[in-house]
CSV table of C-alpha atoms and ligand atoms in Angstrom, one decimal:
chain,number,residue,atom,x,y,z
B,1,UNK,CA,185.5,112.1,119.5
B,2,UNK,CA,187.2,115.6,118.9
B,3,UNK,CA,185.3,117.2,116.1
B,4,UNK,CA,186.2,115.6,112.5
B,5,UNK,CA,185.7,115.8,109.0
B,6,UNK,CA,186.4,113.3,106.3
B,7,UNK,CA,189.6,114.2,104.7
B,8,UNK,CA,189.7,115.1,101.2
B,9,UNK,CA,192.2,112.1,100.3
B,10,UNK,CA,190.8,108.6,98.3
B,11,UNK,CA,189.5,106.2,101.3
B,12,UNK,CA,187.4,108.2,103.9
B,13,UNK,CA,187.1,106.5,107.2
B,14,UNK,CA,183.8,104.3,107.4
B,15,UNK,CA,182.0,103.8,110.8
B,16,UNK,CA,179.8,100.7,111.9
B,17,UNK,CA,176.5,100.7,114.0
B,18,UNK,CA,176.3,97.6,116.4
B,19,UNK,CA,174.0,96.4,119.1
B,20,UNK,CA,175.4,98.3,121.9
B,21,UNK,CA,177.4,96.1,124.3
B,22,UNK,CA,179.1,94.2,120.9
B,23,UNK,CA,181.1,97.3,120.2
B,24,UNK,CA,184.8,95.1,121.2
B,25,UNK,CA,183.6,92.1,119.2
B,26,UNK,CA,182.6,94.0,116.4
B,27,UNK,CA,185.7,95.8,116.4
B,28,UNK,CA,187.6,92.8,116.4
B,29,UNK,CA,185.8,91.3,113.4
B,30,UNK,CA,186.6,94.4,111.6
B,31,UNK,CA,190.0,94.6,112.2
B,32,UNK,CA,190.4,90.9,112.0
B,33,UNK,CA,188.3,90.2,109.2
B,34,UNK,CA,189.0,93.7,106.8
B,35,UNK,CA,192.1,94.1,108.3
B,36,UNK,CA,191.0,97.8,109.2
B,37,UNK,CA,192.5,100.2,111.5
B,38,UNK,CA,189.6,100.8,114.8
B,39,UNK,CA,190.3,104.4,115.5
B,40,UNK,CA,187.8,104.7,118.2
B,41,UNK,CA,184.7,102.7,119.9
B,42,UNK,CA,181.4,104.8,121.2
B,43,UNK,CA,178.3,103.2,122.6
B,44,UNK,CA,176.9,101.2,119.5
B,45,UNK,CA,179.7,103.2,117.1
B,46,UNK,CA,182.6,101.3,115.5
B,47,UNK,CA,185.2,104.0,113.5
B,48,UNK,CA,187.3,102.3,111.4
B,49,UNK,CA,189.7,103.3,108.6
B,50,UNK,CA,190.5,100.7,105.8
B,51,UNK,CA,193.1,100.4,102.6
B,52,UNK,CA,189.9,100.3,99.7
B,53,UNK,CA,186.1,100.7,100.4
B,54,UNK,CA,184.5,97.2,98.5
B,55,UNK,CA,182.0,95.0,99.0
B,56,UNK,CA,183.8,93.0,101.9
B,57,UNK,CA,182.3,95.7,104.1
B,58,UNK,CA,178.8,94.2,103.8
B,59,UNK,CA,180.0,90.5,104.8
B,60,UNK,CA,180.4,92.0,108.0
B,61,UNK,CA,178.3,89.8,110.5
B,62,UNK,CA,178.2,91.5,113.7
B,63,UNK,CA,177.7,95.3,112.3
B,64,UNK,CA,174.0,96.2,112.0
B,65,UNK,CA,174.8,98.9,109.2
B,66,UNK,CA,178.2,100.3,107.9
B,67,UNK,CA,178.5,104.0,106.0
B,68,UNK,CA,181.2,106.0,104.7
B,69,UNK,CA,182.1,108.5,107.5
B,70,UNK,CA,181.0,112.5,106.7
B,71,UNK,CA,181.5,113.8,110.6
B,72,UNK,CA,181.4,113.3,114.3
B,73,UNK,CA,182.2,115.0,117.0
B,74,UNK,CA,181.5,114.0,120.6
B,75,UNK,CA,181.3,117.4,121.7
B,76,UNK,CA,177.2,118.8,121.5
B,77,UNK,CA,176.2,120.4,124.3
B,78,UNK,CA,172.7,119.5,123.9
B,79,UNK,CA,171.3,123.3,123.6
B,80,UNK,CA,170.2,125.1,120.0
B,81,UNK,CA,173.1,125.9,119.0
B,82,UNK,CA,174.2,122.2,118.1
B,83,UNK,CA,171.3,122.8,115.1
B,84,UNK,CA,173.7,125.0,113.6
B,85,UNK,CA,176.4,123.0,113.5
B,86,UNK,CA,174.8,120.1,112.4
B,87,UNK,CA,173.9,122.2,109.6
B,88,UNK,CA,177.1,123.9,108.7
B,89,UNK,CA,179.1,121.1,109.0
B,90,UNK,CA,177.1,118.6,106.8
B,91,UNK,CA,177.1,121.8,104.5
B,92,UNK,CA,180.8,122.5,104.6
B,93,UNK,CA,183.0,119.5,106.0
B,94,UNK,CA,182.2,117.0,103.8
B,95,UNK,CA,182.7,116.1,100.6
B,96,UNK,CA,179.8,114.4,99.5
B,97,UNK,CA,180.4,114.0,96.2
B,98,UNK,CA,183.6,111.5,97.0
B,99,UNK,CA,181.2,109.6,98.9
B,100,UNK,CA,178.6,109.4,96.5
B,101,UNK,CA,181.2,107.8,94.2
B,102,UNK,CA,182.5,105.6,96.4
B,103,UNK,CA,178.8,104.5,96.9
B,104,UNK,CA,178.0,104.0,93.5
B,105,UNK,CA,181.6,101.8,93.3
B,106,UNK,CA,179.2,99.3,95.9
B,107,UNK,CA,175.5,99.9,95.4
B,108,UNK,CA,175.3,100.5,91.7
B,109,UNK,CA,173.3,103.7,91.1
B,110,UNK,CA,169.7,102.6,89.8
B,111,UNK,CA,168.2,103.2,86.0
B,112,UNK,CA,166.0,106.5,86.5
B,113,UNK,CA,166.2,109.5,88.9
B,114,UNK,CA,168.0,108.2,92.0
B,115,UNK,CA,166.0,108.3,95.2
B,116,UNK,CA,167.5,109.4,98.8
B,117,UNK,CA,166.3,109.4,102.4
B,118,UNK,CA,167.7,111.2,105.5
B,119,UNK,CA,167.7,109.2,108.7
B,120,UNK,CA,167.9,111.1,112.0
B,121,UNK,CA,168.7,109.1,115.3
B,122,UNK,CA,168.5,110.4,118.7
B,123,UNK,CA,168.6,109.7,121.9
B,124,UNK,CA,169.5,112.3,124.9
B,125,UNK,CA,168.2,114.8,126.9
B,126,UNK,CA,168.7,117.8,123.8
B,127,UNK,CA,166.3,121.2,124.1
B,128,UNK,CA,165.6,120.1,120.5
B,129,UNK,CA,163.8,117.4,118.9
B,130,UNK,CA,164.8,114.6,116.9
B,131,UNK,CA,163.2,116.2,113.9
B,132,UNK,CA,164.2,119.3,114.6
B,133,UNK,CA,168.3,117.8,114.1
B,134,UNK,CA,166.6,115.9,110.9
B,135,UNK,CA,165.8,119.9,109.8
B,136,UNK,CA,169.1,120.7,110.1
B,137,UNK,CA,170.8,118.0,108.1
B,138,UNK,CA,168.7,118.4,105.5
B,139,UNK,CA,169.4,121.9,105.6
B,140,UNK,CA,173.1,120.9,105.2
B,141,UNK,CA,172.7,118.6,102.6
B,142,UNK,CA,170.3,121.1,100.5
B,143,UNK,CA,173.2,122.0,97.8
B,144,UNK,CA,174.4,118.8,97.7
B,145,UNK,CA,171.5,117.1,96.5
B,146,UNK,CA,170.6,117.1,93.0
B,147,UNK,CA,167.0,118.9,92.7
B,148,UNK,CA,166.0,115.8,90.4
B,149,UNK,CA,166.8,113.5,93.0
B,150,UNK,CA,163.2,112.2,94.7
B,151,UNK,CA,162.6,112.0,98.5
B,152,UNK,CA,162.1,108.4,99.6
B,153,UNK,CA,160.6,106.8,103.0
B,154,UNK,CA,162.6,103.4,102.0
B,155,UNK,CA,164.3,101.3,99.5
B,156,UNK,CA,166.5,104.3,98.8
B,157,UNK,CA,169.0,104.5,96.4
B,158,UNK,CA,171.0,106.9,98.9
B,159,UNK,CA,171.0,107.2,102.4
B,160,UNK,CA,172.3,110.0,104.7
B,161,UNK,CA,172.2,109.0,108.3
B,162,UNK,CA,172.7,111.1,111.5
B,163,UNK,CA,173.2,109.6,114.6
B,164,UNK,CA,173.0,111.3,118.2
B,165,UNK,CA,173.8,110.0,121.4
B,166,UNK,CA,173.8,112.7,124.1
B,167,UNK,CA,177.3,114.8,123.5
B,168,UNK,CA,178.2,112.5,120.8
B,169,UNK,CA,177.2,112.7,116.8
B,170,UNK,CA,178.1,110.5,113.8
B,171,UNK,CA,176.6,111.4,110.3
B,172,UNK,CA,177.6,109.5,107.1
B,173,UNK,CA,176.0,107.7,103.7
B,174,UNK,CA,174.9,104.2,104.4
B,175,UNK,CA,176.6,101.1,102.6
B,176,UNK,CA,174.5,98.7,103.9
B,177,UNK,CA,171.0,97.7,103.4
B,178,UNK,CA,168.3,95.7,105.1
B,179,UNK,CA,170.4,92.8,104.2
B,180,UNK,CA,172.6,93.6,106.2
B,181,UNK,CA,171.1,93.2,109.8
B,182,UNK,CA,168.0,91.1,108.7
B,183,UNK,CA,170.1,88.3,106.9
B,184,UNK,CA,167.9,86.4,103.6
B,185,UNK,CA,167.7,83.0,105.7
B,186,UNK,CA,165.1,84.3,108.7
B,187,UNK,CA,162.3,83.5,106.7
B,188,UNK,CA,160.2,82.3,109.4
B,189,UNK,CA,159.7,84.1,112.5
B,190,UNK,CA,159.3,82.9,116.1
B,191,UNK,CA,159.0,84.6,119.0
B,192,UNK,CA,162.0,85.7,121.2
B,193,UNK,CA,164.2,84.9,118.0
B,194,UNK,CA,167.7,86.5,118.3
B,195,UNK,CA,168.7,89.4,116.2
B,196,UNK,CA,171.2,87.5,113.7
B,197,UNK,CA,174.6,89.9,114.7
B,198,UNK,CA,174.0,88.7,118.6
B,199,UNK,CA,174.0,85.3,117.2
B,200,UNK,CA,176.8,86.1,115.3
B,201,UNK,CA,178.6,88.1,118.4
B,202,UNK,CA,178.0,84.1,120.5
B,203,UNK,CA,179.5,82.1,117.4
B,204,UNK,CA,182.6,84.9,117.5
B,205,UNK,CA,182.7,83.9,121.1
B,206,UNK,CA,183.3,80.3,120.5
B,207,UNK,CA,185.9,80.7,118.2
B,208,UNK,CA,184.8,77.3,116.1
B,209,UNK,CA,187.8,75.7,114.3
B,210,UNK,CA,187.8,73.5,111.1
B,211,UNK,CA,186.1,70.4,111.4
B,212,UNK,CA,184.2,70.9,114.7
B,213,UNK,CA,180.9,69.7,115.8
B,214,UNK,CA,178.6,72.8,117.3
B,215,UNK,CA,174.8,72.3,118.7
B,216,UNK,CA,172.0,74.4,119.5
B,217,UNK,CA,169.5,72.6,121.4
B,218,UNK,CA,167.8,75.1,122.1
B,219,UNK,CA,167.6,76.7,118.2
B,220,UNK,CA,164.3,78.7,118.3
B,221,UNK,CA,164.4,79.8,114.7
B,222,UNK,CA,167.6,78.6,113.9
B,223,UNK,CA,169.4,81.9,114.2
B,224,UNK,CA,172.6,80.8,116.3
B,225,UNK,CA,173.1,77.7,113.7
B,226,UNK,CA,172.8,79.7,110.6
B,227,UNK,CA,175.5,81.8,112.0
B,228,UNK,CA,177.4,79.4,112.5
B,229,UNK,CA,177.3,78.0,109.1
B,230,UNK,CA,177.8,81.1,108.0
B,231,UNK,CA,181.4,81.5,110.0
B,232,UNK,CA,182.4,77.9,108.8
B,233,UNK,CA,182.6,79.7,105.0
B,234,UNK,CA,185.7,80.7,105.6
B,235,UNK,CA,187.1,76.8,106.2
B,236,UNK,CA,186.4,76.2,103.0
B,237,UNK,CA,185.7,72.9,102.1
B,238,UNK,CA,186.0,71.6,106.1
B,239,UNK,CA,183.2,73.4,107.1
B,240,UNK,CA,181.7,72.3,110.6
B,241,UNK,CA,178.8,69.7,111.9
B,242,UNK,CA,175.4,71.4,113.1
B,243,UNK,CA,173.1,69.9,115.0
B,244,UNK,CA,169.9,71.9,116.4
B,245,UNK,CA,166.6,70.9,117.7
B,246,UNK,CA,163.8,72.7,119.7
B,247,UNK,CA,161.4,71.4,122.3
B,248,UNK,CA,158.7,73.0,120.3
B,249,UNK,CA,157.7,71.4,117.4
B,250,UNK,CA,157.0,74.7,115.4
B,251,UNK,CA,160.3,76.2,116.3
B,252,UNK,CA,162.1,72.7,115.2
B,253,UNK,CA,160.1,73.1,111.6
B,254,UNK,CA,160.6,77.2,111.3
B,255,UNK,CA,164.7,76.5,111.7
B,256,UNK,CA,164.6,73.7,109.3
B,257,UNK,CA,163.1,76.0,107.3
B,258,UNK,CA,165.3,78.8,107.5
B,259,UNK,CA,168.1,76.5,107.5
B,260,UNK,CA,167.3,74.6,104.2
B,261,UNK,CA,167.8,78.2,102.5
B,262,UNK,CA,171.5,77.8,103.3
B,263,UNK,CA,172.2,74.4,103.1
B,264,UNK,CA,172.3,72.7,106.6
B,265,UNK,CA,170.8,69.8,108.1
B,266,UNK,CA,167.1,69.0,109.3
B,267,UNK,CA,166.7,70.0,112.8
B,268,UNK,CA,164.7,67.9,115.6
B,269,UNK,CA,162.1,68.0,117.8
B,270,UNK,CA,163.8,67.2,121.2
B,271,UNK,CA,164.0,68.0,125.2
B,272,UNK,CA,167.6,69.8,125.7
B,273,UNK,CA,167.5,68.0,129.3
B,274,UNK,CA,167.5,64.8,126.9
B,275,UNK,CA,168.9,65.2,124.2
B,276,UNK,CA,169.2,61.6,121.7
B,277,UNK,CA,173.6,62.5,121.3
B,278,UNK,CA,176.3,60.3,121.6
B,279,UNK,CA,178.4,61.6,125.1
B,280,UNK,CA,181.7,63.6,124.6
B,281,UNK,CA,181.1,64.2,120.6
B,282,UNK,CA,180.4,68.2,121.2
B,283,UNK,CA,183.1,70.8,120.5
B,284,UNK,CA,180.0,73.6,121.0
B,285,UNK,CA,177.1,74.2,122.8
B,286,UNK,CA,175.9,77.8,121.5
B,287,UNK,CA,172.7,78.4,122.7
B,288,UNK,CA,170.3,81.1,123.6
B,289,UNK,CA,167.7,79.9,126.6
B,290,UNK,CA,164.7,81.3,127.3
B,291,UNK,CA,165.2,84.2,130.2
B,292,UNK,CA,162.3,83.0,131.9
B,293,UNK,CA,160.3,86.2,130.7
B,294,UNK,CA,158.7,86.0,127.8
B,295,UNK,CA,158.7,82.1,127.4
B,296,UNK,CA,158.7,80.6,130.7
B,297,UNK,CA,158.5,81.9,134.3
B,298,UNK,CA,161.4,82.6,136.9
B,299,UNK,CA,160.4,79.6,138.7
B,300,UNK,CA,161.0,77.7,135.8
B,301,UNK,CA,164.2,78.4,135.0
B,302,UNK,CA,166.1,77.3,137.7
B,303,UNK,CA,165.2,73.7,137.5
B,304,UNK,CA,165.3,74.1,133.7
B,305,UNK,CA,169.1,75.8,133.6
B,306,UNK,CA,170.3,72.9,136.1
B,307,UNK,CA,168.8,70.0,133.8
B,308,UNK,CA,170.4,71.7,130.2
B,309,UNK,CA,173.6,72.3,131.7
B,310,UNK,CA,173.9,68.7,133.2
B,311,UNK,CA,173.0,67.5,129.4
B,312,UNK,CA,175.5,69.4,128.0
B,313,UNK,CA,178.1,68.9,130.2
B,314,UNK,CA,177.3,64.9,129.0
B,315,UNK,CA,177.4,65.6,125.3
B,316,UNK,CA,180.7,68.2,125.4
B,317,UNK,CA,183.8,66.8,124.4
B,318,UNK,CA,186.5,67.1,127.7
B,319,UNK,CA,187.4,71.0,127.5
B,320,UNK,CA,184.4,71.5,124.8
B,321,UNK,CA,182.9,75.1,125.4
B,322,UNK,CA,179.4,76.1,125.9
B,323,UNK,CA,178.7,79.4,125.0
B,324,UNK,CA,175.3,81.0,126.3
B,325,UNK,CA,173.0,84.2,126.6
B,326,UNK,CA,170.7,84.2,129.5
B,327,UNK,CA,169.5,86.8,131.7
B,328,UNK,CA,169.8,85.1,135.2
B,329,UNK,CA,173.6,85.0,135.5
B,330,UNK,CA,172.7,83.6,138.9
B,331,UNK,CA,170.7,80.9,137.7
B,332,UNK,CA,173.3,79.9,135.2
B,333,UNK,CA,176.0,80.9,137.8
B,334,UNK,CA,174.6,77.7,140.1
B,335,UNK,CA,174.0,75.4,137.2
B,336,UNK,CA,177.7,75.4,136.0
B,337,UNK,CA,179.1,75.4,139.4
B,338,UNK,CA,177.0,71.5,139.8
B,339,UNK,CA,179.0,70.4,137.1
B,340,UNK,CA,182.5,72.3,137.8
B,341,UNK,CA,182.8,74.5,134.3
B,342,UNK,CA,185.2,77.5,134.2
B,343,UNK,CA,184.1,80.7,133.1
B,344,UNK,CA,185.8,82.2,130.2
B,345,UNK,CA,184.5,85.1,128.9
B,346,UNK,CA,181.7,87.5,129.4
B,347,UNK,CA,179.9,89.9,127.3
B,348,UNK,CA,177.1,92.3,128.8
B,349,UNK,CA,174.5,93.8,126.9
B,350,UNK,CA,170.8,94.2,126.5
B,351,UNK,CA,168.2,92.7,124.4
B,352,UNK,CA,164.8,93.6,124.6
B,353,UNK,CA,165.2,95.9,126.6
B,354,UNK,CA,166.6,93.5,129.7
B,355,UNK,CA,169.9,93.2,130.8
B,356,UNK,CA,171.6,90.3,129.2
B,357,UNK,CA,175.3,88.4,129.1
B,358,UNK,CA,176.5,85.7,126.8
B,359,UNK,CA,179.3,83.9,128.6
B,360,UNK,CA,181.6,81.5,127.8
B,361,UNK,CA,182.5,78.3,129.8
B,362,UNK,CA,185.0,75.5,129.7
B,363,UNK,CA,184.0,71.9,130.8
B,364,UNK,CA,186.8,70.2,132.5
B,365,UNK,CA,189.4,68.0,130.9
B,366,UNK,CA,190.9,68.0,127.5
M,401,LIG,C1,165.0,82.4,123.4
M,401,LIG,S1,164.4,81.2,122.4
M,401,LIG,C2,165.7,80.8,121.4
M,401,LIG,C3,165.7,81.7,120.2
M,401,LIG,C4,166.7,81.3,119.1
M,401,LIG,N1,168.1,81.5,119.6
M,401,LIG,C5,166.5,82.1,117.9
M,401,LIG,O1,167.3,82.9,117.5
M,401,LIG,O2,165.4,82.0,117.3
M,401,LIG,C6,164.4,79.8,123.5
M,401,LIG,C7,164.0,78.5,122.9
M,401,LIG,O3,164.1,77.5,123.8
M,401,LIG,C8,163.1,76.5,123.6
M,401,LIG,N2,163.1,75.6,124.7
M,401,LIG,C9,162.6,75.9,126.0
M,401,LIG,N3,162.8,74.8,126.8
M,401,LIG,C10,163.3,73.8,126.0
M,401,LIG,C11,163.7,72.5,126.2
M,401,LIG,N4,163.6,71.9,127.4
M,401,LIG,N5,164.3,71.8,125.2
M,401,LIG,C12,164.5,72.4,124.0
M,401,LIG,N6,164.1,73.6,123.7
M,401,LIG,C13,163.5,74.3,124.7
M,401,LIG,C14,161.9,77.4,123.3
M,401,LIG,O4,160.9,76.6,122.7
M,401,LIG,C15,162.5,78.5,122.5
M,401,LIG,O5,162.4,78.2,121.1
């Protein structure tokens, strides 16, 4: 990214954090779904121009946060110097005031003396520290902040982020809240639950139509299948059929739970290598099993990737799709070979901290 400012005309350019390894999905929602223009993709950075900045920006389901762009540049060079720049151009490049505007046209401005909050971001091998960049944005901002306006350390009314990742830096007012990445469904917790824009990255993946049946037998807290209903919204009064179970009778209850806040079915207590459905009813498997790391161990998941795939093989429809994020592409490689699936897609990225993929398969027929 040459160096940039926002230009002084109406509609800035607005820029979209993402789980890195989604950036081309996320993309593709934007421009699909906003009908925005992607100007450019870093690692975890979506840029994007649109006609009108409004709420549609927050239905977003992939995008962790979205913000109204001030500047970027992908051109530090990591040594003191980039302190100064920070500073003058969050000082002199931007037009804050436009953006607060803008902001306020979204996120009302609250009753009382607004709160704000500068988020610094870094990650890189920089002679300065991560605070040290946090200095010099706040330097920048300094005459652009109203001296009434109170620090916060969250639930800001206004929010200036700056985000560094090695040569590259993107700085901007955030959009989004909380909300936005954290969802209101996930009200209970379980472990190895799925962020919610990965689950909504595999349910992108499948490309569900109107009408279509989709399980999760797998559903840990439900994440994948609230996704999912949440896609179906824009079919309107089709929708699509869920069906989800667990083979743990906590994470069966926790996803019901979750679930009942938006509407969808009870889930069951079942074995995925088992499952009590009808065979060739499935449009979609979507599922997330474990990576034999935190829940189960490498021997494990083998035999256990064999026996799920076999099941779902039964229950798809002929060409039905599975789409699925495991670890052990290996594991999974073998499983679907058994039963003759082709691969359609693939998606690296990492969660956790381990290297991850959700693919996409075809079963044979159709
Ligand atoms: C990685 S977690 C799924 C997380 C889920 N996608 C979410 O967002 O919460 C894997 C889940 O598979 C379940 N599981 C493991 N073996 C199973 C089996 N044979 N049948 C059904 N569920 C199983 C575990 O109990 C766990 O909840």
């Amino acid at each position: 990214m040459a160096r940039s400012h926002s230009p002084p005309p109406e509609v800035p350019a607005c820029y979209a954090i993402v789980h890195p390894g989604l950036e081309e999905l996320a993309a593709e929602e934007i421009q699909r779904d906003l009908g925005a223009e992607i100007r450019r993709t870093a690692e975890g950075i979506v840029v994007f121009r649109v006609d009108a900045v409004d709420a549609r920006l927050l239905e977003m389901r992939l995008t962790e946060d979205v913000f109204l762009f001030g500047w970027g540049t992908d051109q530090l060079t990591y040594r003191a110097t980039d302190l100064d720049q920070i500073e003058r151009w969050t000082a002199r490049g931007v037009d804050w005031q436009h953006l607060l505007r803008l902001h306020h046209d979204i996120r009302p401005r609250p009753k009382g003396k607004p709160s704000y909050r500068l988020v610094t971001q870094m990650d890189g091998k920089h002679v300065y520290m991560r605070k040290d960049a946090g200095k010099a944005l706040a330097r920048g901002l300094g005459a652009h902040i109203p001296d009434s306006w109170r620090p916060a350390e969250e639930n800001a009314a206004v929010e200036v982020w700056l985000t560094i990742n090695g040569q590259t830096a993107i700085c901007g007012l955030r959009l989004s809240d909380r909300e936005m990445r954290h969802r209101t469904y996930k009200g209970e917790h379980r472990p190895a639950s799925l962020r919610p824009t990965v689950a909504a990255a595999m349910v992108r993946v499948a490309a569900i139509r109107p009408g279509e049946v989709v399980v999760d037998p797998m559903c840990g807290a439900g994440t994948i299948l609230a996704e999912t209903v949440a896609y179906a919204e824009r079919f309107r009064g089709q929708g699509v059929a869920v069906r989800g179970g667990d083979l743990e009778f906590g994470a069966a209850r926790a996803a019901t739970l979750n679930l009942r806040r938006i509407g969808a079915p009870h889930l069951c207590w079942w074995d995925a290598t088992r499952l009590p459905l009808p065979d060739a009813e499935t449009d979609h498997v979507i599922c997330n099993p474990p990576f034999g790391k935190q829940l189960s161990s490498p021997e494990e998941i083998g035999p256990l990737y064999r026996g799920m795939v076999r099941e779902y093989d039964r229950i798809l429809k002929p060409g039905g799709q599975a789409v699925l994020l495991v670890s052990d592409g290996n594991a999974l490689r073998e499983a679907t070979q058994a039963v003759g699936w082709t691969p359609t897609k693939r998606v690296r990225l990492r969660i956790l901290g381990q290297s991850a993929t959700i693919s996409a398969w075809r079963k044979q027929g159709g």
